[in-house]
Coordinates of C-alpha atoms in Angstrom, one line a residue:
X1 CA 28.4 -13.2 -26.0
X2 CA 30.9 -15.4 -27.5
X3 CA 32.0 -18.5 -25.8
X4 CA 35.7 -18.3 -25.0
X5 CA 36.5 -21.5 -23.4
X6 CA 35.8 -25.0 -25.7
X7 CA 36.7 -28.4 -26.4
X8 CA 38.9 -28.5 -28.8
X9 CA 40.8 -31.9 -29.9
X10 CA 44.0 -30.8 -32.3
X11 CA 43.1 -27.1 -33.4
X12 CA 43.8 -24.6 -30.2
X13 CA 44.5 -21.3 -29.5
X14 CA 43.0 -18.2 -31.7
X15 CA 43.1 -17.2 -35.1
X16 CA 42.7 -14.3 -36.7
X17 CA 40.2 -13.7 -39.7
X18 CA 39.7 -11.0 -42.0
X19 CA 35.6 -10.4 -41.8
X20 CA 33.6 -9.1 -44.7
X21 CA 30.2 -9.4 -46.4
X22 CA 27.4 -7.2 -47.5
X23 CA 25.1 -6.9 -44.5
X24 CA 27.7 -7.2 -42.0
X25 CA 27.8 -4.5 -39.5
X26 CA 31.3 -4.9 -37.9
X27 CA 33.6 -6.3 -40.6
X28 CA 37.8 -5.7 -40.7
X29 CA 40.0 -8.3 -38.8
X30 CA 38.6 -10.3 -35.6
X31 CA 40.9 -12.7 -33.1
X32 CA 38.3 -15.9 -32.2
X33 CA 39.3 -19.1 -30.5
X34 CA 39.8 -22.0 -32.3
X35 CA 36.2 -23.9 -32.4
X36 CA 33.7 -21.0 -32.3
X37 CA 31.0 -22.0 -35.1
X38 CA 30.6 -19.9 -38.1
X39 CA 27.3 -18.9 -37.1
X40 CA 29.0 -17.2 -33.9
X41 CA 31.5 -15.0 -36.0
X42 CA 28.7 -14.1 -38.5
X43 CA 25.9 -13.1 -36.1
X44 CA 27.3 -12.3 -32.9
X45 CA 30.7 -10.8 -34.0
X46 CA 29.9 -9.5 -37.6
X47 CA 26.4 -8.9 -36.1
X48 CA 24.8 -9.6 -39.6
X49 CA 21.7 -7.5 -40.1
X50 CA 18.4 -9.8 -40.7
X51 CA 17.3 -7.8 -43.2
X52 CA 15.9 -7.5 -46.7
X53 CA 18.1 -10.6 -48.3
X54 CA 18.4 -14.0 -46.8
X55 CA 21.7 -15.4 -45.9
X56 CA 23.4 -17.9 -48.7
X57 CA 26.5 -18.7 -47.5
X58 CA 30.0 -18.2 -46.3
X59 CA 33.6 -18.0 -48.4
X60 CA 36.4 -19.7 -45.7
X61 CA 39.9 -19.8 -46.9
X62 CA 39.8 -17.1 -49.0
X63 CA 40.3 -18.0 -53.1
X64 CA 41.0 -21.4 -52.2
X65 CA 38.3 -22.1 -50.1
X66 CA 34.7 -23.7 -50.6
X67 CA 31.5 -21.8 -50.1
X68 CA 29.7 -23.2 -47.3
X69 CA 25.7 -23.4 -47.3
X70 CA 23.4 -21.6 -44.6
X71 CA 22.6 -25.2 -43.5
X72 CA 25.8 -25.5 -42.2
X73 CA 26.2 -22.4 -40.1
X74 CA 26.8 -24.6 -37.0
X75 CA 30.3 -25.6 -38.3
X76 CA 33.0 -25.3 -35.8
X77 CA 35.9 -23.0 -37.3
X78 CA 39.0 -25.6 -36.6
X79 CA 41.2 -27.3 -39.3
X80 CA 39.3 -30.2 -39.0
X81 CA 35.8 -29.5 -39.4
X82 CA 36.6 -27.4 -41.9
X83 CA 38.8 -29.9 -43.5
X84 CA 36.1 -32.4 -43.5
X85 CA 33.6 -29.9 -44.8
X86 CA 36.1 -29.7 -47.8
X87 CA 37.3 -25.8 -46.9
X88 CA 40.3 -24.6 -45.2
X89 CA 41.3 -22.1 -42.9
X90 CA 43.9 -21.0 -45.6
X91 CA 44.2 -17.2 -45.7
X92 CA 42.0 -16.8 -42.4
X93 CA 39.2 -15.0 -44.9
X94 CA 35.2 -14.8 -43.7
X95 CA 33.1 -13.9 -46.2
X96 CA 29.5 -13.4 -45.6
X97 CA 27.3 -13.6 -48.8
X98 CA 23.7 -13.0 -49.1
X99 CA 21.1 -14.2 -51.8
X100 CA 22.0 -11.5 -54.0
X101 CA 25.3 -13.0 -54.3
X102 CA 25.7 -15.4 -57.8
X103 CA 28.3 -18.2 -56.9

């Protein structure tokens, strides 16, 4: 189950995020807290199926976000980290993309 409660320094409250990708079973718009990794709103939320194609990596921000490797699932989802990963929050967009998926 999703952790609710975290430490969060500047970025608090929830957020809502429209969730899509190919081998996500629940997608459409979710309300997380602040700090919840992207690993958390991908598996445990989206509940990504572990199937035939490995997992790539993830659109924040919508059109003017970044693409974020696999290898940095364990991001925390707050203007900050994100920030620093060079992403955004932006339009509040999650999208899951899978090796078949040319970026």
């Amino acid at each position: 189950m999703v952790r609710l409660l975290r430490h969060r320094q500047k970025s608090r409250g929830t957020r809502s995020f429209a969730l899509t990708g190919q081998d996500q079973e629940h997608r459409g718009l979710i309300e997380v807290p602040m700090g919840i990794t992207l690993r958390e709103i991908i598996e445990e939320i989206g509940r990504r199926h572990r199937g035939r194609q490995g997992f790539k990596a993830v659109q924040t921000g919508g059109p003017v976000g970044r693409c974020i490797p696999a290898s940095m699932l364990d991001l925390n989802v707050d203007y900050e980290s994100l920030a620093k990963a060079g992403s955004i929050v932006g339009p509040c967009a999650v999208i899951v993309l899978d090796e078949t998926t040319a970026w």
